[in-house]
XYZ file of C-alpha atoms in Angstrom:
737
model
C 38.251 121.635 27.086
C 38.963 125.371 27.248
C 42.150 127.432 27.207
C 42.681 130.202 29.750
C 42.842 133.606 28.029
C 45.332 134.838 30.621
C 47.885 132.072 31.211
C 47.125 129.677 28.321
C 46.474 126.667 30.581
C 43.962 124.089 29.387
C 40.957 123.623 31.704
C 37.443 122.232 31.838
C 35.303 125.422 31.796
C 32.222 125.664 33.992
C 30.116 127.389 32.886
C 30.966 126.358 29.352
C 31.785 129.893 28.192
C 34.327 130.677 30.941
C 37.476 132.365 29.575
C 39.795 131.986 32.582
C 40.964 128.995 34.597
C 40.811 130.799 37.957
C 39.828 134.027 39.667
C 43.536 134.933 39.869
C 43.864 134.792 36.075
C 40.631 136.751 35.643
C 41.892 139.461 37.986
C 45.315 139.506 36.306
C 43.701 140.044 32.901
C 41.518 142.814 34.362
C 44.571 144.588 35.818
C 46.348 144.417 32.465
C 43.327 145.879 30.667
C 42.918 148.572 33.283
C 46.573 149.545 33.010
C 46.302 149.726 29.246
C 49.059 147.133 28.766
C 49.017 144.484 26.075
C 49.131 140.775 26.819
C 50.672 140.111 23.413
C 54.292 138.916 23.376
C 55.626 139.655 19.893
C 59.255 139.437 18.836
C 59.121 140.639 15.253
C 61.586 142.577 13.108
C 60.938 146.324 13.203
C 61.353 148.692 10.267
C 62.084 152.380 10.119
C 59.643 152.991 7.247
C 55.936 152.405 6.741
C 54.340 149.286 5.295
C 52.822 150.060 1.887
C 50.041 148.185 0.090
C 49.292 144.449 0.142
C 45.823 145.044 1.630
C 44.167 142.507 -0.674
C 46.816 139.891 0.158
C 46.399 140.536 3.878
C 42.624 140.206 3.542
C 43.151 136.748 2.011
C 45.924 135.669 4.352
C 44.355 136.537 7.721
C 41.530 133.947 7.355
C 44.072 131.360 6.147
C 46.234 132.005 9.200
C 43.244 131.596 11.507
C 42.204 128.338 9.850
C 45.510 126.546 9.191
C 48.498 125.748 11.407
C 51.067 125.841 8.580
C 51.131 128.696 6.072
C 54.058 129.396 3.725
C 54.558 132.564 1.681
C 56.470 131.614 -1.464
C 58.047 133.971 -3.984
C 61.262 135.098 -5.648
C 64.063 137.095 -4.054
C 63.150 140.683 -3.222
C 59.415 140.194 -3.701
C 58.646 141.199 -0.111
C 57.800 137.877 1.553
C 59.386 138.722 4.898
C 57.832 142.188 5.142
C 54.399 140.779 4.310
C 54.801 137.939 6.833
C 55.796 140.362 9.609
C 52.780 142.572 8.900
C 50.516 139.530 8.796
C 51.849 138.249 12.131
C 51.425 141.705 13.672
C 47.803 141.982 12.546
C 46.982 138.418 13.606
C 47.475 139.471 17.260
C 48.454 136.066 18.560
C 49.244 135.757 22.283
C 52.900 135.050 21.521
C 54.909 135.475 18.324
C 58.557 134.450 17.872
C 60.763 134.965 14.820
C 63.068 132.168 13.642
C 65.628 133.699 11.266
C 67.267 131.091 9.014
C 68.816 133.381 6.390
C 72.196 133.613 8.150
C 72.552 129.879 8.693
C 74.941 127.814 6.615
C 74.664 124.286 8.091
C 71.656 121.960 8.514
C 72.478 121.340 12.170
C 71.882 125.007 12.962
C 68.151 124.863 12.168
C 67.091 123.309 15.478
C 69.391 125.755 17.279
C 67.685 128.696 15.569
C 64.231 127.456 16.628
C 65.473 126.870 20.174
C 67.082 130.286 20.461
C 63.937 132.016 19.177
C 61.714 130.484 21.866
C 64.260 130.526 24.711
C 65.073 126.812 24.905
C 68.490 125.645 26.153
C 70.404 122.433 25.598
C 70.825 120.075 28.547
C 73.631 117.563 29.008
C 72.645 114.196 27.575
C 69.378 115.481 26.052
C 68.976 116.274 22.351
C 68.124 119.929 21.784
C 65.222 118.923 19.533
C 63.728 116.844 22.361
C 63.947 119.782 24.771
C 62.404 122.083 22.139
C 59.413 119.786 21.672
C 58.930 119.444 25.431
C 59.013 123.217 25.925
C 56.472 123.896 23.177
C 54.224 120.960 24.073
C 51.602 123.165 25.728
C 52.728 126.642 24.659
C 50.525 128.780 22.393
C 52.886 130.460 19.966
C 53.070 131.592 16.348
C 56.511 130.945 14.854
C 57.487 133.187 11.944
C 60.148 131.099 10.186
C 61.965 133.343 7.726
C 64.166 132.461 4.713
C 63.843 128.682 4.565
C 64.849 128.185 0.930
C 68.445 127.042 1.459
C 67.502 124.631 4.276
C 64.130 123.360 3.096
C 64.486 119.710 4.138
C 65.835 120.491 7.593
C 63.197 123.176 8.170
C 60.464 120.783 7.091
C 61.665 118.117 9.540
C 61.575 120.498 12.495
C 58.235 122.032 11.483
C 56.637 118.601 11.016
C 57.820 117.533 14.459
C 56.430 120.704 16.031
C 53.064 120.409 14.292
C 52.655 116.752 15.285
C 53.855 117.038 18.895
C 52.852 120.590 19.891
C 49.118 121.145 19.326
C 49.146 124.902 20.065
C 52.090 125.816 17.806
C 51.384 127.553 14.502
C 53.962 128.211 11.771
C 54.107 131.071 9.268
C 57.065 130.538 6.910
C 58.704 132.428 4.033
C 60.678 130.638 1.337
C 61.504 130.637 -2.338
C 59.975 127.163 -2.527
C 57.357 125.255 -0.562
C 58.532 123.264 2.458
C 56.095 120.414 1.649
C 55.277 120.107 5.318
C 52.195 118.272 6.532
C 49.061 120.389 6.240
C 51.023 123.188 4.561
C 49.053 125.899 2.763
C 51.197 127.653 0.155
C 50.452 131.263 -0.748
C 52.359 132.711 -3.734
C 53.625 136.272 -3.333
C 54.072 138.358 -6.476
C 55.285 141.857 -7.163
C 53.188 144.886 -6.296
C 50.791 146.197 -8.899
C 49.015 149.507 -8.275
C 50.762 149.841 -4.918
C 54.222 149.808 -6.531
C 53.935 153.486 -7.460
C 52.824 154.309 -3.901
C 55.879 152.453 -2.594
C 58.167 154.306 -5.011
C 56.856 157.736 -3.953
C 57.022 156.890 -0.241
C 60.593 155.599 -0.411
C 61.794 158.385 -2.724
C 60.404 160.951 -0.313
C 59.155 163.072 -3.175
C 56.472 162.978 -5.849
C 56.984 163.300 -9.578
C 55.381 162.623 -12.921
C 52.900 159.787 -12.175
C 53.204 158.386 -15.697
C 57.006 158.148 -15.453
C 56.797 156.525 -12.024
C 54.245 154.019 -13.304
C 56.535 153.191 -16.230
C 59.544 152.667 -13.956
C 57.575 150.375 -11.637
C 56.191 148.423 -14.587
C 59.716 147.798 -15.909
C 60.705 146.603 -12.430
C 57.678 144.292 -12.411
C 56.641 145.752 -9.063
C 59.316 143.810 -7.147
C 59.526 145.776 -3.859
C 63.311 145.551 -3.436
C 63.932 146.716 -7.005
C 61.359 149.509 -6.616
C 63.013 150.690 -3.392
C 66.489 150.602 -4.963
C 65.252 152.696 -7.858
C 63.297 155.102 -5.645
C 66.227 155.888 -3.376
C 68.535 156.472 -6.327
C 66.087 158.692 -8.219
C 67.766 162.054 -8.738
C 65.758 162.853 -11.864
C 62.956 160.593 -13.026
C 63.521 160.888 -16.811
C 67.216 159.952 -16.457
C 66.281 157.077 -14.188
C 63.734 155.801 -16.711
C 66.349 156.050 -19.472
C 68.862 154.146 -17.369
C 66.375 151.365 -16.861
C 65.927 151.032 -20.587
C 69.637 150.459 -21.077
C 71.000 149.071 -17.811
C 68.447 146.840 -16.189
C 66.641 143.855 -17.532
C 64.478 142.338 -14.823
C 64.452 139.017 -16.631
C 67.992 138.626 -15.332
C 66.500 138.751 -11.850
C 67.473 140.705 -8.803
C 71.166 140.517 -9.620
C 70.556 142.890 -12.484
C 68.992 145.458 -10.151
C 71.912 145.182 -7.754
C 74.456 145.451 -10.573
C 72.731 148.565 -11.832
C 72.827 150.136 -8.357
C 76.468 149.138 -7.964
C 77.441 150.818 -11.229
C 76.159 154.134 -9.900
C 78.516 154.065 -6.896
C 81.697 156.102 -6.677
C 85.051 154.269 -6.662
C 85.373 154.558 -2.859
C 81.801 153.399 -2.318
C 82.410 150.372 -4.540
C 85.577 149.480 -2.652
C 83.835 149.531 0.732
C 80.800 147.768 -0.705
C 82.724 144.748 -1.936
C 84.929 144.482 1.177
C 81.878 144.278 3.434
C 80.898 141.056 1.642
C 82.855 138.934 4.147
C 80.716 140.102 7.100
C 77.436 138.170 6.799
C 76.650 138.802 10.465
C 76.430 142.550 10.018
C 78.948 145.149 11.077
C 79.551 148.326 13.033
C 81.653 151.324 12.135
C 84.809 149.888 13.710
C 85.130 146.786 11.555
C 83.912 148.677 8.476
C 86.820 151.102 8.942
C 89.207 148.157 9.381
C 88.236 146.481 6.098
C 88.207 149.784 4.235
C 91.375 151.168 5.773
C 89.930 154.573 6.678
C 86.854 156.577 7.677
C 83.583 155.142 6.367
C 80.678 157.062 7.886
C 80.023 159.082 4.724
C 80.423 156.036 2.494
C 78.109 153.923 4.653
C 75.522 156.676 4.615
C 75.646 156.679 0.835
C 75.330 152.874 0.662
C 72.415 153.006 3.088
C 70.676 155.714 1.055
C 70.971 153.467 -1.998
C 69.545 150.449 -0.087
C 72.718 148.434 -0.488
C 73.141 148.277 3.285
C 70.497 148.676 5.968
C 70.897 150.003 9.492
C 69.240 147.916 12.202
C 67.694 148.957 15.514
C 70.894 148.165 17.413
C 72.902 150.567 15.238
C 74.698 147.867 13.243
C 74.572 147.669 9.470
C 73.716 144.646 7.359
C 73.550 143.686 3.695
C 70.711 141.693 2.264
C 72.067 138.270 1.404
C 71.558 138.636 -2.333
C 73.357 141.989 -2.216
C 76.205 140.495 -0.155
C 76.685 137.669 -2.628
C 76.966 140.159 -5.464
C 79.513 142.125 -3.423
C 81.494 138.909 -2.876
C 81.696 138.412 -6.643
C 83.091 141.902 -6.991
C 85.633 141.222 -4.230
C 86.943 138.176 -6.093
C 87.058 140.028 -9.388
C 89.233 142.746 -7.836
C 91.570 140.230 -6.157
C 90.930 141.640 -2.680
C 89.543 138.549 -0.943
C 92.770 137.529 0.788
C 93.716 140.933 2.193
C 90.147 141.617 3.369
C 89.905 138.201 5.015
C 93.182 138.817 6.886
C 91.961 142.174 8.191
C 88.735 140.614 9.440
C 90.515 137.667 11.086
C 92.940 139.951 12.912
C 90.132 142.176 14.140
C 87.950 139.295 15.333
C 90.828 137.702 17.247
C 91.529 141.083 18.812
C 87.939 141.018 20.130
C 88.655 137.633 21.694
C 92.035 138.685 23.116
C 90.692 139.689 26.599
C 90.066 136.008 27.201
C 93.809 135.434 26.895
C 95.016 138.319 29.007
C 92.395 139.290 31.602
C 90.868 137.584 34.591
C 87.231 138.242 33.691
C 85.344 139.600 30.691
C 83.440 142.854 31.073
C 79.773 143.037 29.995
C 80.862 145.105 26.974
C 83.383 142.450 25.900
C 80.772 139.707 26.206
C 78.293 141.772 24.202
C 80.883 142.184 21.428
C 81.317 138.400 21.227
C 77.565 137.962 20.815
C 77.331 140.682 18.169
C 80.096 139.152 16.066
C 79.020 135.503 16.471
C 77.815 135.088 12.867
C 80.956 136.737 11.517
C 83.153 134.509 13.681
C 81.300 131.429 12.433
C 81.769 132.553 8.829
C 85.451 133.347 9.393
C 86.040 129.943 10.957
C 84.314 128.145 8.079
C 85.606 130.213 5.140
C 88.441 132.606 5.972
C 90.997 131.009 8.312
C 93.561 128.533 6.981
C 93.417 124.914 8.283
C 96.752 125.162 10.153
C 96.323 128.714 11.419
C 96.472 128.841 15.257
C 93.718 131.453 15.172
C 91.232 128.637 14.539
C 91.570 127.897 18.278
C 90.550 131.435 19.169
C 87.608 131.474 16.761
C 86.360 128.078 17.979
C 86.600 129.253 21.589
C 84.674 132.454 20.816
C 81.914 130.402 19.203
C 81.623 128.089 22.208
C 81.640 131.034 24.623
C 78.553 132.501 22.965
C 76.868 129.109 22.601
C 77.138 128.552 26.356
C 75.146 131.749 26.895
C 72.586 130.879 24.241
C 71.968 127.416 25.650
C 73.221 125.123 22.867
C 76.803 123.982 22.820
C 77.141 120.431 21.455
C 78.087 121.388 17.893
C 80.383 124.266 18.893
C 81.970 122.050 21.547
C 82.715 119.325 19.018
C 84.373 121.908 16.758
C 86.557 123.211 19.590
C 87.683 119.727 20.629
C 88.571 118.799 17.057
C 90.665 121.940 16.612
C 92.277 121.506 20.047
C 93.429 117.994 19.178
C 94.854 119.240 15.868
C 96.773 122.171 17.418
C 100.371 122.009 18.701
C 101.095 122.187 22.434
C 102.649 125.637 22.070
C 99.748 127.197 20.155
C 99.120 130.754 21.344
C 95.474 130.254 22.270
C 95.783 126.743 23.708
C 95.285 127.774 27.363
C 92.022 129.515 26.530
C 90.876 126.522 24.494
C 91.748 124.140 27.345
C 89.715 126.229 29.769
C 86.661 126.073 27.542
C 87.223 122.379 26.925
C 87.002 121.965 30.707
C 83.794 124.022 30.873
C 82.332 121.952 28.029
C 83.217 118.670 29.763
C 81.586 119.925 32.976
C 78.397 120.822 31.074
C 78.348 117.352 29.560
C 79.096 115.736 32.962
C 82.482 114.344 31.906
C 83.957 115.478 35.192
C 87.287 113.587 35.112
C 88.007 115.104 31.724
C 86.970 118.545 32.976
C 89.504 118.364 35.803
C 92.219 117.129 33.435
C 91.737 119.998 30.969
C 91.562 122.605 33.746
C 94.730 121.285 35.410
C 96.597 121.401 32.095
C 95.449 124.997 31.553
C 96.614 125.991 35.058
C 99.970 124.244 34.696
C 100.606 125.736 31.257
C 99.763 129.229 32.483
C 101.978 128.837 35.561
C 104.891 127.680 33.398
C 104.419 130.636 31.081
C 104.097 133.134 33.950
C 100.595 134.210 32.889
C 99.523 135.337 36.370
C 96.777 137.684 35.183
C 94.463 134.842 34.188
C 95.220 132.514 37.139
C 92.290 133.822 39.167
C 89.921 132.764 36.402
C 91.632 129.436 35.676
C 91.537 128.325 39.314
C 87.845 129.214 39.398
C 87.297 126.979 36.374
C 89.293 124.227 38.102
C 87.103 124.629 41.206
C 83.998 124.103 39.075
C 85.504 120.942 37.599
C 86.334 119.576 41.061
C 82.829 120.466 42.205
C 81.309 118.372 39.426
C 83.535 115.501 40.526
C 82.246 115.851 44.091
C 85.699 116.742 45.396
C 84.695 119.483 47.855
C 88.107 119.970 49.529
C 89.888 120.573 46.224
C 87.036 122.762 44.951
C 87.286 125.017 48.026
C 91.094 125.030 47.877
C 91.009 126.052 44.202
C 88.666 128.928 44.993
C 90.990 130.121 47.740
C 93.922 129.996 45.282
C 91.779 131.916 42.798
C 91.134 134.651 45.375
C 94.836 134.789 46.316
C 95.904 135.333 42.707
C 93.128 137.845 42.112
C 94.013 139.936 45.164
C 97.686 139.851 44.214
C 96.954 141.104 40.696
C 94.201 143.576 41.580
C 91.464 141.619 39.783
C 88.659 142.994 41.978
C 85.735 141.780 39.880
C 87.181 138.303 39.399
C 87.932 138.108 43.140
C 84.308 139.028 43.849
C 83.054 136.210 41.590
C 85.328 133.652 43.261
C 84.360 134.976 46.713
C 80.689 134.511 45.909
C 81.370 130.956 44.735
C 83.331 130.152 47.890
C 80.640 131.809 49.984
C 78.055 129.457 48.521
C 80.212 126.447 49.350
C 80.663 127.617 52.955
C 76.923 128.205 53.269
C 76.181 124.678 52.063
C 78.689 123.345 54.598
C 76.937 125.242 57.411
C 79.403 128.099 57.968
C 76.805 130.860 57.507
C 78.827 133.673 59.094
C 81.922 133.062 56.955
C 79.732 132.849 53.846
C 78.066 136.149 54.760
C 81.389 137.953 55.046
C 82.500 136.813 51.578
C 79.211 137.542 49.824
C 78.635 140.908 51.502
C 82.103 142.030 50.365
C 81.554 140.723 46.829
C 78.090 142.151 46.145
C 78.972 145.880 45.915
C 81.745 145.151 43.399
C 79.551 142.866 41.306
C 76.633 145.309 41.230
C 78.878 147.949 39.651
C 81.061 145.894 37.307
C 79.587 142.437 36.611
C 77.004 141.187 34.168
C 73.409 141.035 35.339
C 73.297 137.238 35.455
C 76.400 137.137 37.679
C 74.896 139.719 40.043
C 71.689 137.675 40.215
C 73.585 134.596 41.430
C 75.304 136.540 44.215
C 72.045 138.204 45.271
C 70.398 134.778 45.451
C 73.215 133.530 47.674
C 72.681 136.568 49.931
C 69.004 135.620 50.106
C 69.885 132.085 51.170
C 72.164 133.441 53.912
C 69.372 135.696 55.212
C 66.962 132.756 55.125
C 69.354 130.627 57.176
C 69.570 133.437 59.715
C 65.770 133.686 59.933
C 65.683 137.216 58.438
C 62.632 136.706 56.235
C 62.274 140.326 55.157
C 65.845 140.496 53.829
C 65.613 137.016 52.308
C 62.398 137.921 50.510
C 63.879 141.149 49.181
C 67.041 139.421 47.932
C 65.126 136.635 46.166
C 62.825 139.222 44.574
C 65.800 141.242 43.325
C 67.416 138.136 41.880
C 64.162 137.152 40.181
C 63.834 140.577 38.559
C 67.425 140.443 37.326
C 66.700 137.142 35.553
C 63.082 137.826 34.540
C 63.925 137.497 30.831
C 65.394 134.029 31.407
C 62.859 131.786 33.197
C 65.403 129.012 33.641
C 67.809 131.298 35.508
C 64.957 132.653 37.645
C 63.924 129.225 38.952
C 65.887 129.272 42.209
C 64.807 132.830 43.002
C 61.148 131.878 42.561
C 61.759 128.864 44.791
C 63.398 131.148 47.342
C 60.296 133.325 47.405
C 58.279 130.155 47.944
C 60.382 129.237 50.968
C 59.926 132.737 52.389
C 56.170 132.507 51.845
C 56.025 129.236 53.780
C 58.180 130.603 56.595
C 55.770 133.554 56.778
C 52.782 131.252 57.183
C 51.556 131.418 53.582
C 51.825 127.663 53.076
C 49.506 127.303 50.085
C 51.278 130.074 48.177
C 54.648 128.496 48.922
C 53.468 125.078 47.759
C 52.171 126.591 44.501
C 55.502 128.246 43.757
C 57.595 125.185 44.600
C 55.280 122.912 42.594
C 55.470 125.261 39.588
C 59.268 125.259 39.692
C 59.372 121.497 40.180
C 57.262 121.078 37.045
C 59.525 123.411 35.048
C 62.668 121.642 36.266
C 61.231 118.340 35.076
C 60.309 119.777 31.666
C 63.623 121.571 31.155
C 65.734 118.831 32.790
C 67.221 121.261 35.330
C 68.435 119.385 38.434
C 68.518 120.808 41.958
C 71.752 121.483 43.779
C 71.594 118.867 46.609
C 71.549 121.390 49.488
C 68.843 123.417 47.825
C 66.789 120.317 47.080
C 66.848 119.353 50.745
C 65.401 122.797 51.528
C 62.583 122.242 49.019
C 61.791 118.769 50.328
C 61.764 119.863 53.965
C 59.518 122.832 53.206
C 57.008 120.700 51.304
C 56.971 118.119 54.112
C 56.204 120.828 56.679
C 53.509 122.317 54.454
C 51.926 118.886 54.041
C 51.632 118.655 57.825
C 50.382 122.220 58.256
C 47.680 122.096 55.582
C 44.748 119.787 55.192
C 45.206 117.082 52.591
C 42.698 118.767 50.274
C 44.373 122.187 50.594
C 47.823 120.726 49.962
C 46.706 118.839 46.858
C 44.845 121.886 45.594
C 47.996 124.004 45.935
C 50.088 121.338 44.172
C 47.676 121.224 41.247
C 47.526 125.003 40.935
C 51.313 125.251 40.958
C 51.793 122.570 38.314
C 49.357 124.435 36.047
C 51.400 127.663 36.169
C 53.625 128.682 33.289
C 56.959 130.411 33.903
C 55.574 133.911 33.499
C 52.657 133.294 35.868
C 54.992 131.782 38.487
C 57.333 134.773 38.303
C 54.466 137.255 38.647
C 53.156 135.339 41.653
C 56.602 135.152 43.263
C 57.025 138.928 42.964
C 53.790 139.620 44.834
C 54.728 142.347 47.352
C 52.484 140.749 49.978
C 54.493 137.544 50.040
C 56.255 138.469 53.315
C 53.811 139.400 56.044
C 53.177 138.709 59.700
C 52.568 134.963 59.958
C 49.020 133.732 60.487
C 48.767 130.516 62.481
C 46.226 127.831 61.737
C 43.648 126.885 64.388
C 45.531 123.662 65.128
C 48.823 125.551 65.480
C 47.201 128.006 67.909
C 45.879 125.137 70.026
C 49.360 123.589 70.183
C 50.934 126.940 71.137
C 48.397 127.519 73.902
C 49.125 124.112 75.442
C 52.894 124.627 75.150
C 52.454 127.979 76.902
C 50.727 126.122 79.765
C 53.938 124.100 80.241
C 52.816 120.809 78.626
C 55.393 118.608 76.908
C 54.991 117.513 73.313
C 53.814 114.071 74.458
C 51.216 115.638 76.764
C 50.013 117.951 73.972
C 49.719 114.963 71.633
C 47.637 113.030 74.182
C 45.364 115.988 74.863
C 44.687 116.683 71.180
C 44.612 113.052 70.033
C 47.396 113.455 67.467
C 50.836 111.884 67.102
C 53.916 113.058 68.980
C 55.706 113.668 65.636
C 52.871 115.918 64.411
C 53.164 118.044 67.554
C 56.924 118.348 66.999
C 56.295 119.531 63.429
C 53.743 122.118 64.552
C 56.085 123.496 67.222
C 58.977 123.673 64.732
C 56.825 125.371 62.067
C 55.504 127.977 64.493
C 58.957 128.803 65.857
C 60.266 129.148 62.283
C 57.358 131.353 61.212
C 57.721 133.589 64.291
C 61.531 133.622 64.171
C 61.751 132.130 67.693
C 64.410 129.769 69.041
C 63.099 128.276 72.307
C 59.887 126.994 73.883
C 60.181 129.763 76.479
C 60.089 132.388 73.717
C 57.100 130.600 72.200
C 55.282 130.676 75.540
C 56.029 134.378 75.951
C 54.699 135.088 72.456
C 51.497 133.189 73.246
C 50.924 135.226 76.397
C 51.411 138.526 74.562
C 49.072 137.524 71.740
């Protein structure tokens, strides 16, 4: 059994040294090489400085990584395990590398979520996230870099063992302060740098100096990279630094001693900011740093960054190493500032969630802020907010909002429901919590409960005169009714949503509700009314809405064009929608299917079957059901293709489609040649010629020796492919061709 070097599919190679499962994959690999693009998918942390040393370790580790499926780098805090693992993964050049960051987690239940988020797996109603994770990675070739396992060793080991036993192409590279004791685990101890410590010191200090003094400093620091970097970036004069080490730092006390020594060299203002940042484990931007400090911080943050007590990430946010943050938290307690700092953070976080209370739709920037602060919100909910503080409702809602986007929601949903039941009826954030309780119930297919929560939210808002959010609440109610199968009330709720939105000038929210109503009208057969709504909504959404929302509306526009027989427009819309969701294969499914329908309508039956079969396979794996109207389209198209193709060709196309992965299916769907002038099969041409002579379907069937139903299918397929409505038009086309 071989594995395709392009798409990763297993196949029986013939000849035995074949590297690709098909000519298409061979050509795709050739195009990538010719274009100079890499086929490696690597999501690894990036660093703003160079990697120094560790060549002997890398020379030992690379063969171990090639030979074993489970390799753990073990060492003390600050010894450089993560940096070494990232460099090792980069040099290994695996086809796909994903990073699973566990350092920020605080609860065992979050481990599976972290693995799922790293590889793009989403929770489905009624299906355990771990089950979905194992299904997704069952045939995927991926190296998982699992970082900072030490505080969740047992939970990490359980997930890793399950992956290694159920997913034969998954490989794990872990870092931890202790071994995971996973099956087949190879443990590699990581120690401090030796000769390379001085090189690291000089590189990080940005200047050279007396080699003997530098060697002495690094020896006293035992070559621990973090301690060396802290010393290097604080080195004003090497002799004074060496003297300070003699009196102020004893490495036998561990990394805490190095941090304490660095802290003692800070100014009073730097120390104040340093300790107040301790309550932001999810990182921070300038805005919240200024809030906790009570004034401008850019100069202070620059100083802390220069001394390696905070680090600036690629997205511009700052973060403390966990060991540094814990030391800062001790200082915060010692100075009696925990309570006031916690209150400032809580107020600021709830301010970030406030648009959900007062506006009809969140902007992309507001949604991005919720994602950025997710870890801080989780920490604030668990450690900072009082048990009877109404702000727990807001924090729980913010957590669930982000979890919906990330694809796992069971744990966050349970937290929200518990807090909702404990909160009084007049709690400030109750309406928002009720709305998200409705969304949660819909996701979990508890549709009666979803309607009940949404109705209570609407009624409470109406009583309180909160008109500005009514457009959004009625849209949520429509979704709940839709899950219940109550189409009249779903449509009526969307119309109420649009009425409120127009009245209050909520253009973007009106556009979202119009698109939703347009889809419902399309499904009910009112194509023209649907087109009016969607065509009005699209320009607004393109300018103001998030990319995923735009993609949904563009897909609906593609469906409308398909119903009207405008294959060129339909193909373009489905392609646009697919590109908008290219980074989320699950969201791109319907757009890929749409391109398959267009391919079939254009006469490219085998291509269409491949795309629909690929999506069908992915839906089964990911437990993603079809919307009933859309499923009928898929079924009808496959039935017509089965009649138009020979049995062997149809089965061949099915098999090829089922072997595609998500990336291959998307690339195929975006083929620019997918819409072209239809080419009729020989049998179809014979049928058309006889129809053009004036024969009925029964007469054509008798003349060709086939069934009457088969003739009907051929006539229907040809008229669809040629965008014709009547037999007279078909006859005229035959005469002109």
